[in-house]
Amino acid sequence: MRTQVAIIGAGPAGLLLGQLLHVAGIDTIILERRSGDYVLSRIRAGVLEQGTVALLEQAGVAARLHAEGLRHDGFNLAYDGARHRIDLAGLTGGRHVTIYGQTEMTRDLMQARAACGAPSLYEAAEVHLADFDSAHPRVTCLFEGQRIEIACDFIAGCDGSHGVSHASLPAAALSLHERHYPFGWLGVMADVAPVSDELVYASHERGFALCSMRSAHRSRYYLQCPLGTEIADWPDARFWDELRQRLDPQTAAALVDAPSIEKSIAPLRSFVAEPMRFGSLFLAGDAAHIVPPTGAKGLNLAASDVHYLAEGLIGHYREGRASGLEAYSQRALARVWKAERFSWWMTSLLHQFPDSSPFDRKIQAAERAYLAGSRAAMAALAENYVGLPF
Ligand code: APR
Ligand code: PHB
């Protein structure tokens, strides 16, 4: 088989890249090790920056997003018994975010790819990347019992944090930067109206809590939990009681319990692999970086990587211009590190750190108090939350 760009991974990064290249008349093949149903079964955040929405519009997959997505012009911080609204629109000249589950975005992209007939190999096993240090890279895999070889011009490694792409690189070629946080997030999904029209990020001495949503009828809640927490130790009643204790009185009073339809625990870490290009292989999304979910940047960083990569590939094929691809890693990493900083800062601001000193906790409290009283500090938070320019 032959294609122009072989894409490894059918998550948001791989699917969005595939659709943007298809719209530009560039041929791709997507290789995904899981089934489509499995990919759609993943529960992930869905706070979309306007830049991400614009890319989905460019890819021709934004109709349902515009029909069902929820525009949010602000969100709330809750601490010291009070709620502090961050007026995103007022602080950023009208910018906002859109709430639309990542699962729905992935579904829209999968359906668009199926409709345009671009090839996707789901349940492709033993994917192997070869000769990406040349102008004639190859990808091989086992698909439906057959060994397949795909000749291509470029490989896009969109295979997430446990993928084969960055694992294919010699350790000496990569510079890894990582921070593990000493806690995780226990998440619950429930078919009940959200406690508030806008998200509430709560910081309490018992721990962090987040009140989010997927729609006007489906809520998503998180509690900071110690490493090693077992889901079995958190029946619904305990979850709702603990959540109430961490919220401000207004939000706690409005909280409505409901049976959980999904319950899971996720670790928090920051990670960046540099550079994001190796010859004909380009890394994008979680394959190159991970952020703690506090700032809702994971999906949006995957989108901005894809924006830069698609721009470089289109420039190569349409105008014979190499500059976009040559600048890809440096351009993507410049934005990645700013989002890594913001995600680390918001996580540090709102969570309880088991090994923090009394001085650390005083500084953290002062940071929260300063933020609550400073329009300049809120504006800095707001411009990062709505998304820095591409
Ligand atoms: N071969 C083929 N596919 C693979 C391989 C492999 N060896 N390894 C992983 N994959 C697939 C995974 O099954 C997954 O579907 O690559 C895809 C990677 O998708 P994501 O992990 O969702 O990563 P990305 O597309 O970069 O999207 C980042 O997803 O995980 C969230 O928080 C993250 O919101 C962010 C977004
Ligand atoms: C979510 O709805 O899952 C969500 C929202 C905002 C975040 C993280 C997760 O910062």
Coordinates of C-alpha atoms and ligand atoms in Angstrom, one line a residue:
M1 CA 0.0 0.0 0.0
R2 CA 1.1 3.6 -0.5
T3 CA -0.1 6.9 0.9
Q4 CA 1.3 10.4 1.4
V5 CA 0.9 10.6 5.2
A6 CA 0.6 7.5 7.5
I7 CA -1.1 8.5 10.7
I8 CA -0.6 6.3 13.8
G9 CA -3.6 6.6 16.2
A10 CA -7.3 7.4 15.8
G11 CA -7.7 9.6 18.8
P12 CA -8.5 13.3 18.5
A13 CA -5.1 14.2 17.1
G14 CA -4.9 11.5 14.4
L15 CA -8.5 11.9 13.3
L16 CA -8.4 15.7 13.2
L17 CA -5.1 15.6 11.2
G18 CA -6.6 13.1 8.8
Q19 CA -9.7 15.3 8.2
L20 CA -7.7 18.5 7.7
L21 CA -5.4 16.8 5.2
H22 CA -8.3 15.2 3.4
V23 CA -10.0 18.6 3.0
A24 CA -6.7 19.8 1.6
G25 CA -6.6 16.8 -0.9
I26 CA -3.7 15.0 0.8
D27 CA -4.0 11.2 1.1
T28 CA -3.7 9.5 4.5
I29 CA -4.1 6.1 6.1
I30 CA -4.9 5.9 9.8
L31 CA -3.7 2.8 11.8
E32 CA -5.4 2.3 15.1
R33 CA -4.6 -0.6 17.4
R34 CA -8.1 -0.6 19.1
S35 CA -11.6 -0.9 17.7
G36 CA -13.6 2.2 17.0
D37 CA -16.0 1.3 19.7
Y38 CA -13.2 1.1 22.2
V39 CA -11.9 4.5 21.2
L40 CA -15.4 6.0 21.7
S41 CA -15.7 4.3 25.1
R42 CA -13.0 6.5 26.6
I43 CA -14.3 9.2 29.1
R44 CA -12.3 12.4 28.5
A45 CA -12.7 16.1 29.2
G46 CA -14.3 18.4 26.7
V47 CA -13.5 22.1 27.2
L48 CA -12.7 23.4 23.7
E49 CA -10.8 26.6 23.0
Q50 CA -12.1 28.7 20.2
G51 CA -9.0 27.8 18.1
T52 CA -10.0 24.1 18.5
V53 CA -13.5 24.9 17.4
A54 CA -12.1 26.8 14.3
L55 CA -10.1 23.7 13.3
L56 CA -13.1 21.5 13.6
E57 CA -15.0 24.0 11.4
Q58 CA -12.0 23.8 8.9
A59 CA -12.3 20.0 9.0
G60 CA -16.0 20.3 8.2
V61 CA -17.1 18.5 11.4
A62 CA -18.5 21.3 13.6
A63 CA -22.3 21.1 12.9
R64 CA -23.2 19.0 15.9
L65 CA -20.7 20.9 18.1
H66 CA -22.5 24.2 17.2
A67 CA -25.9 22.5 17.8
E68 CA -25.1 20.8 21.1
G69 CA -22.0 22.4 22.5
L70 CA -22.4 24.7 25.5
R71 CA -20.8 28.2 25.2
H72 CA -19.2 29.2 28.5
D73 CA -18.2 32.8 29.1
G74 CA -16.8 32.2 32.6
F75 CA -16.1 29.6 35.3
N76 CA -15.8 29.7 39.1
L77 CA -13.2 29.2 41.7
A78 CA -14.5 28.2 45.1
Y79 CA -12.4 28.5 48.2
D80 CA -12.5 30.1 51.7
G81 CA -16.3 29.6 51.7
A82 CA -16.9 31.8 48.7
R83 CA -17.2 31.6 44.9
H84 CA -15.0 33.8 42.7
R85 CA -16.2 34.0 39.1
I86 CA -13.6 34.3 36.4
D87 CA -15.3 36.4 33.7
L88 CA -13.6 34.9 30.7
A89 CA -15.4 37.1 28.1
G90 CA -15.0 40.3 30.1
L91 CA -11.3 39.7 30.8
T92 CA -10.3 38.6 27.3
G93 CA -12.3 40.9 25.0
G94 CA -15.1 38.4 24.4
R95 CA -13.3 35.1 24.2
H96 CA -15.0 31.9 25.5
V97 CA -14.8 28.1 25.7
T98 CA -17.2 25.5 24.5
I99 CA -18.2 22.4 26.5
Y100 CA -18.5 19.4 24.1
G101 CA -17.4 16.0 25.2
Q102 CA -14.2 14.7 23.6
T103 CA -16.1 11.5 22.9
E104 CA -18.6 13.5 20.7
M105 CA -15.8 15.3 18.9
T106 CA -14.1 11.9 18.2
R107 CA -17.4 10.5 17.0
D108 CA -17.9 13.4 14.6
L109 CA -14.4 13.0 13.2
M110 CA -14.8 9.2 12.8
Q111 CA -18.1 9.6 11.0
A112 CA -16.7 12.3 8.7
R113 CA -13.7 10.0 7.8
A114 CA -15.9 7.0 7.1
A115 CA -18.2 9.2 4.9
C116 CA -15.2 10.5 2.8
G117 CA -13.9 6.9 2.4
A118 CA -10.4 7.7 3.6
P119 CA -8.9 4.4 4.8
S120 CA -8.6 3.6 8.5
L121 CA -7.2 0.3 9.8
Y122 CA -8.8 -0.4 13.2
E123 CA -7.5 -3.2 15.4
A124 CA -4.1 -2.9 13.5
A125 CA -1.6 -4.9 15.6
E126 CA 2.2 -4.8 15.8
V127 CA 2.5 -1.4 14.2
H128 CA 6.2 -0.8 13.4
L129 CA 7.8 2.4 12.0
A130 CA 10.8 2.0 9.7
D131 CA 13.2 4.3 7.7
F132 CA 11.7 7.5 9.1
D133 CA 15.3 8.9 9.1
S134 CA 15.0 8.8 5.3
A135 CA 12.6 10.3 2.7
H136 CA 11.0 6.9 2.2
P137 CA 9.5 5.9 5.6
R138 CA 7.5 2.8 5.9
V139 CA 4.9 1.5 8.4
T140 CA 4.1 -2.2 8.8
C141 CA 1.3 -3.8 10.8
L142 CA -0.8 -7.0 11.2
F143 CA -4.3 -6.3 10.0
E144 CA -7.0 -9.0 9.7
G145 CA -4.3 -11.6 9.9
Q146 CA -2.3 -10.1 7.0
R147 CA 1.1 -8.5 7.3
I148 CA 0.7 -5.0 5.6
E149 CA 3.5 -2.6 4.5
I150 CA 2.6 1.0 3.8
A151 CA 5.1 3.2 1.9
C152 CA 4.6 6.9 2.6
D153 CA 6.2 10.3 2.6
F154 CA 5.6 11.2 6.2
I155 CA 4.5 9.5 9.4
A156 CA 2.4 11.3 12.0
G157 CA 2.8 9.8 15.5
C158 CA -0.6 10.5 17.0
D159 CA -0.6 7.4 19.2
G160 CA -0.8 8.9 22.7
S161 CA 1.3 8.5 25.8
H162 CA 1.7 4.7 25.4
G163 CA 2.2 4.7 21.7
V164 CA 4.8 3.1 19.4
S165 CA 6.0 6.4 17.9
H166 CA 8.1 7.9 20.6
A167 CA 9.1 4.3 21.7
S168 CA 10.6 3.9 18.2
L169 CA 13.1 6.6 18.8
P170 CA 16.6 6.0 20.3
A171 CA 16.6 7.3 23.9
A172 CA 19.5 9.6 23.0
A173 CA 17.4 11.3 20.5
L174 CA 14.8 12.4 23.0
S175 CA 14.9 14.9 25.8
L176 CA 12.2 14.0 28.4
H177 CA 10.8 16.3 31.0
E178 CA 8.4 15.0 33.6
R179 CA 6.7 15.7 36.9
H180 CA 4.4 13.3 38.7
Y181 CA 1.8 14.8 41.1
P182 CA 1.3 13.1 44.5
F183 CA -2.4 12.6 44.0
G184 CA -5.0 11.6 41.4
W185 CA -8.5 12.5 40.4
L186 CA -11.5 10.3 41.2
G187 CA -14.1 11.0 38.6
V188 CA -17.9 10.3 38.5
M189 CA -20.3 10.7 35.7
A190 CA -24.0 11.0 36.5
D191 CA -27.2 11.7 34.5
V192 CA -28.3 14.7 36.6
A193 CA -28.4 18.4 35.8
P194 CA -25.1 20.1 36.5
V195 CA -24.9 21.8 39.9
S196 CA -24.0 25.1 38.3
D197 CA -24.3 26.6 34.8
E198 CA -20.6 27.1 34.7
L199 CA -17.7 24.9 36.0
V200 CA -16.7 25.2 39.6
Y201 CA -13.0 24.5 40.6
A202 CA -12.9 24.1 44.4
S203 CA -9.9 24.2 46.7
H204 CA -10.4 23.0 50.2
E205 CA -8.1 21.7 53.0
R206 CA -9.7 18.3 52.4
G207 CA -8.6 18.5 48.8
F208 CA -9.5 19.8 45.3
A209 CA -12.9 19.2 43.7
L210 CA -14.3 20.0 40.2
C211 CA -17.9 20.3 39.1
S212 CA -18.2 20.0 35.3
M213 CA -20.6 18.7 32.8
R214 CA -21.2 17.0 29.4
S215 CA -24.6 18.5 28.7
A216 CA -27.5 20.2 30.6
H217 CA -28.5 16.7 31.7
R218 CA -25.2 15.0 32.4
S219 CA -22.7 16.0 35.1
R220 CA -19.1 15.2 35.6
Y221 CA -17.4 15.6 39.0
Y222 CA -13.9 15.0 40.3
L223 CA -12.3 14.7 43.8
Q224 CA -8.6 14.9 44.4
C225 CA -7.6 11.5 45.9
P226 CA -4.4 10.0 47.4
L227 CA -2.2 7.8 45.2
G228 CA -3.3 4.2 45.6
T229 CA -7.0 5.1 46.1
E230 CA -9.3 2.2 45.3
I231 CA -12.6 2.8 43.5
A232 CA -14.1 0.1 45.7
D233 CA -13.5 2.4 48.7
W234 CA -15.7 5.1 47.2
P235 CA -19.4 4.1 47.0
D236 CA -21.6 6.9 45.6
A237 CA -22.8 8.1 49.0
R238 CA -19.2 8.7 50.2
F239 CA -18.4 10.5 47.0
W240 CA -21.3 12.9 47.2
D241 CA -20.7 13.6 50.9
E242 CA -17.0 14.3 50.3
L243 CA -17.8 16.5 47.3
R244 CA -20.3 18.6 49.4
Q245 CA -17.6 19.1 52.1
R246 CA -15.2 20.5 49.6
L247 CA -17.6 22.9 47.9
D248 CA -18.6 26.5 49.0
P249 CA -22.0 26.6 50.8
Q250 CA -23.9 27.9 47.7
T251 CA -22.7 25.2 45.5
A252 CA -23.0 22.4 48.1
A253 CA -26.6 23.4 48.8
A254 CA -27.4 23.1 45.1
L255 CA -25.8 19.7 44.5
V256 CA -28.1 16.9 43.6
D257 CA -27.0 13.3 44.1
A258 CA -27.6 10.7 41.4
P259 CA -26.3 7.1 40.8
S260 CA -22.9 7.2 39.1
I261 CA -22.9 5.8 35.5
E262 CA -19.1 5.8 35.4
K263 CA -16.4 6.0 38.1
S264 CA -12.7 6.1 37.4
I265 CA -9.3 7.3 38.8
A266 CA -6.7 9.1 36.8
P267 CA -3.1 10.0 37.8
L268 CA -1.9 13.5 37.2
R269 CA 1.4 14.2 35.5
S270 CA 3.2 16.7 33.3
F271 CA 5.4 15.3 30.5
V272 CA 7.1 16.7 27.4
A273 CA 9.3 14.8 24.9
E274 CA 11.5 17.0 22.8
P275 CA 11.9 17.5 19.9
M276 CA 8.6 16.6 18.2
R277 CA 10.2 15.8 14.8
F278 CA 12.6 13.1 13.7
G279 CA 13.2 13.1 9.9
S280 CA 10.0 12.0 8.3
L281 CA 8.3 11.3 11.7
F282 CA 6.3 14.0 13.5
L283 CA 4.8 13.5 17.0
A284 CA 1.5 15.3 17.9
G285 CA -0.8 15.3 20.9
D286 CA -0.3 13.0 23.9
A287 CA 2.4 11.2 21.9
A288 CA 4.6 14.2 22.7
H289 CA 3.2 15.7 25.9
I290 CA 0.8 15.2 28.8
V291 CA -0.7 17.9 31.1
P292 CA -2.6 17.5 34.4
P293 CA -6.3 17.9 33.5
T294 CA -6.8 20.9 35.8
G295 CA -6.4 23.5 33.0
A296 CA -8.3 21.4 30.4
K297 CA -5.4 21.7 27.9
G298 CA -4.8 18.1 26.8
L299 CA -7.3 18.1 23.9
N300 CA -6.6 21.7 22.9
L301 CA -2.8 21.1 22.7
A302 CA -3.4 18.1 20.5
A303 CA -5.5 20.4 18.3
S304 CA -2.8 23.1 18.1
D305 CA -0.1 20.5 17.3
V306 CA -2.3 19.3 14.5
H307 CA -2.8 22.8 13.2
Y308 CA 1.0 23.4 12.9
L309 CA 1.6 20.0 11.4
A310 CA -1.3 20.2 8.9
E311 CA -0.1 23.7 7.9
G312 CA 3.5 22.3 7.3
L313 CA 2.3 19.3 5.3
I314 CA -0.1 21.4 3.2
G315 CA 2.7 23.9 2.5
H316 CA 5.0 21.0 1.4
Y317 CA 2.5 19.4 -0.9
R318 CA 0.9 22.5 -2.4
E319 CA 3.9 24.9 -2.7
G320 CA 6.9 22.6 -2.3
R321 CA 7.7 24.7 0.8
A322 CA 9.7 23.0 3.6
S323 CA 9.6 25.8 6.1
G324 CA 6.4 24.8 7.9
L325 CA 7.7 21.2 8.6
E326 CA 11.1 22.5 9.5
A327 CA 9.5 24.9 12.0
Y328 CA 7.0 22.4 13.4
S329 CA 8.7 21.1 16.5
Q330 CA 9.9 24.6 17.6
R331 CA 6.5 26.2 17.0
A332 CA 4.5 23.4 18.6
L333 CA 6.8 23.2 21.7
A334 CA 6.6 27.0 22.2
R335 CA 2.8 26.7 22.8
V336 CA 3.1 23.3 24.6
W337 CA 5.4 24.7 27.3
K338 CA 3.1 27.7 27.9
A339 CA 0.2 25.3 28.4
E340 CA 2.4 23.0 30.6
R341 CA 3.2 26.0 32.7
F342 CA -0.4 27.0 33.0
S343 CA -1.6 23.5 33.8
W344 CA 1.1 23.1 36.5
W345 CA 0.3 26.5 38.0
M346 CA -3.5 25.8 38.2
T347 CA -2.8 22.4 39.7
S348 CA -0.4 23.9 42.2
L349 CA -2.8 26.6 43.1
L350 CA -5.8 24.4 43.8
H351 CA -4.6 21.1 45.2
Q352 CA -3.5 20.0 48.7
F353 CA 0.1 18.7 48.5
P354 CA 0.7 16.0 51.2
D355 CA 4.4 17.0 51.7
S356 CA 3.8 20.8 51.7
S357 CA 5.3 22.8 54.6
P358 CA 3.3 25.4 56.6
F359 CA 5.1 28.0 54.6
D360 CA 4.1 26.4 51.3
R361 CA 0.5 26.4 52.4
K362 CA 0.6 30.1 53.4
I363 CA 2.1 31.0 50.0
Q364 CA -0.6 28.9 48.2
A365 CA -3.4 30.7 50.3
A366 CA -1.9 34.0 49.5
E367 CA -1.8 33.2 45.8
R368 CA -5.5 32.3 45.9
A369 CA -6.3 35.5 47.9
Y370 CA -4.3 37.6 45.4
L371 CA -6.1 36.1 42.5
A372 CA -9.5 36.6 44.0
G373 CA -8.7 40.3 44.5
S374 CA -6.8 41.2 41.3
R375 CA -8.3 41.8 37.9
A376 CA -4.8 41.6 36.4
A377 CA -4.3 38.2 38.0
M378 CA -7.7 37.0 36.8
A379 CA -7.0 38.3 33.3
A380 CA -3.8 36.3 33.2
L381 CA -5.7 33.2 34.2
A382 CA -8.5 33.9 31.8
E383 CA -6.2 34.4 28.7
N384 CA -4.5 31.0 29.4
Y385 CA -7.8 29.3 30.0
V386 CA -9.5 30.4 26.8
G387 CA -6.3 29.5 25.0
L388 CA -3.2 31.4 23.9
P389 CA -3.1 32.3 20.2
F390 CA -1.7 29.7 17.7
Ligands
APR1 N1 -0.6 1.5 17.1 C1 -1.8 2.1 16.7 N2 -2.5 2.9 17.5 C2 -2.0 3.1 18.8 C3 -0.8 2.6 19.2 C4 -0.1 1.7 18.4 N3 1.0 1.1 18.8 N4 -0.7 3.0 20.5 C5 -1.7 3.8 20.8 N5 -2.5 3.9 19.8 C6 -3.8 4.6 19.7 C7 -4.6 4.6 21.0 O1 -5.4 3.4 21.0 C8 -5.5 5.9 20.8 O2 -6.7 5.6 20.2 O3 -3.5 6.0 19.5 C9 -4.6 6.8 20.0 C10 -4.1 8.0 20.8 O4 -5.2 8.8 21.2 P1 -5.1 9.7 22.5 O5 -4.5 8.9 23.6 O6 -6.5 10.1 22.8 O7 -4.2 10.9 22.2 P2 -4.4 12.2 21.3 O8 -5.1 11.8 20.0 O9 -3.1 12.8 21.3 O10 -5.5 13.0 22.1 C11 -5.1 13.7 23.2 O11 -6.8 12.6 24.4 O12 -6.0 11.3 26.1 C12 -6.7 12.4 25.9 O13 -6.2 14.0 27.6 C13 -5.9 13.6 26.3 O14 -7.5 15.1 25.7 C14 -6.2 14.6 25.3 C15 -6.4 13.9 24.0
PHB2 C1 -14.2 17.5 32.4 O1 -15.4 17.9 32.2 O2 -13.9 16.3 32.4 C2 -13.2 18.5 32.8 C3 -13.5 19.9 32.7 C4 -12.5 20.8 33.0 C5 -11.2 20.4 33.4 C6 -11.0 19.0 33.5 C7 -11.9 18.1 33.2 O3 -10.3 21.3 33.8

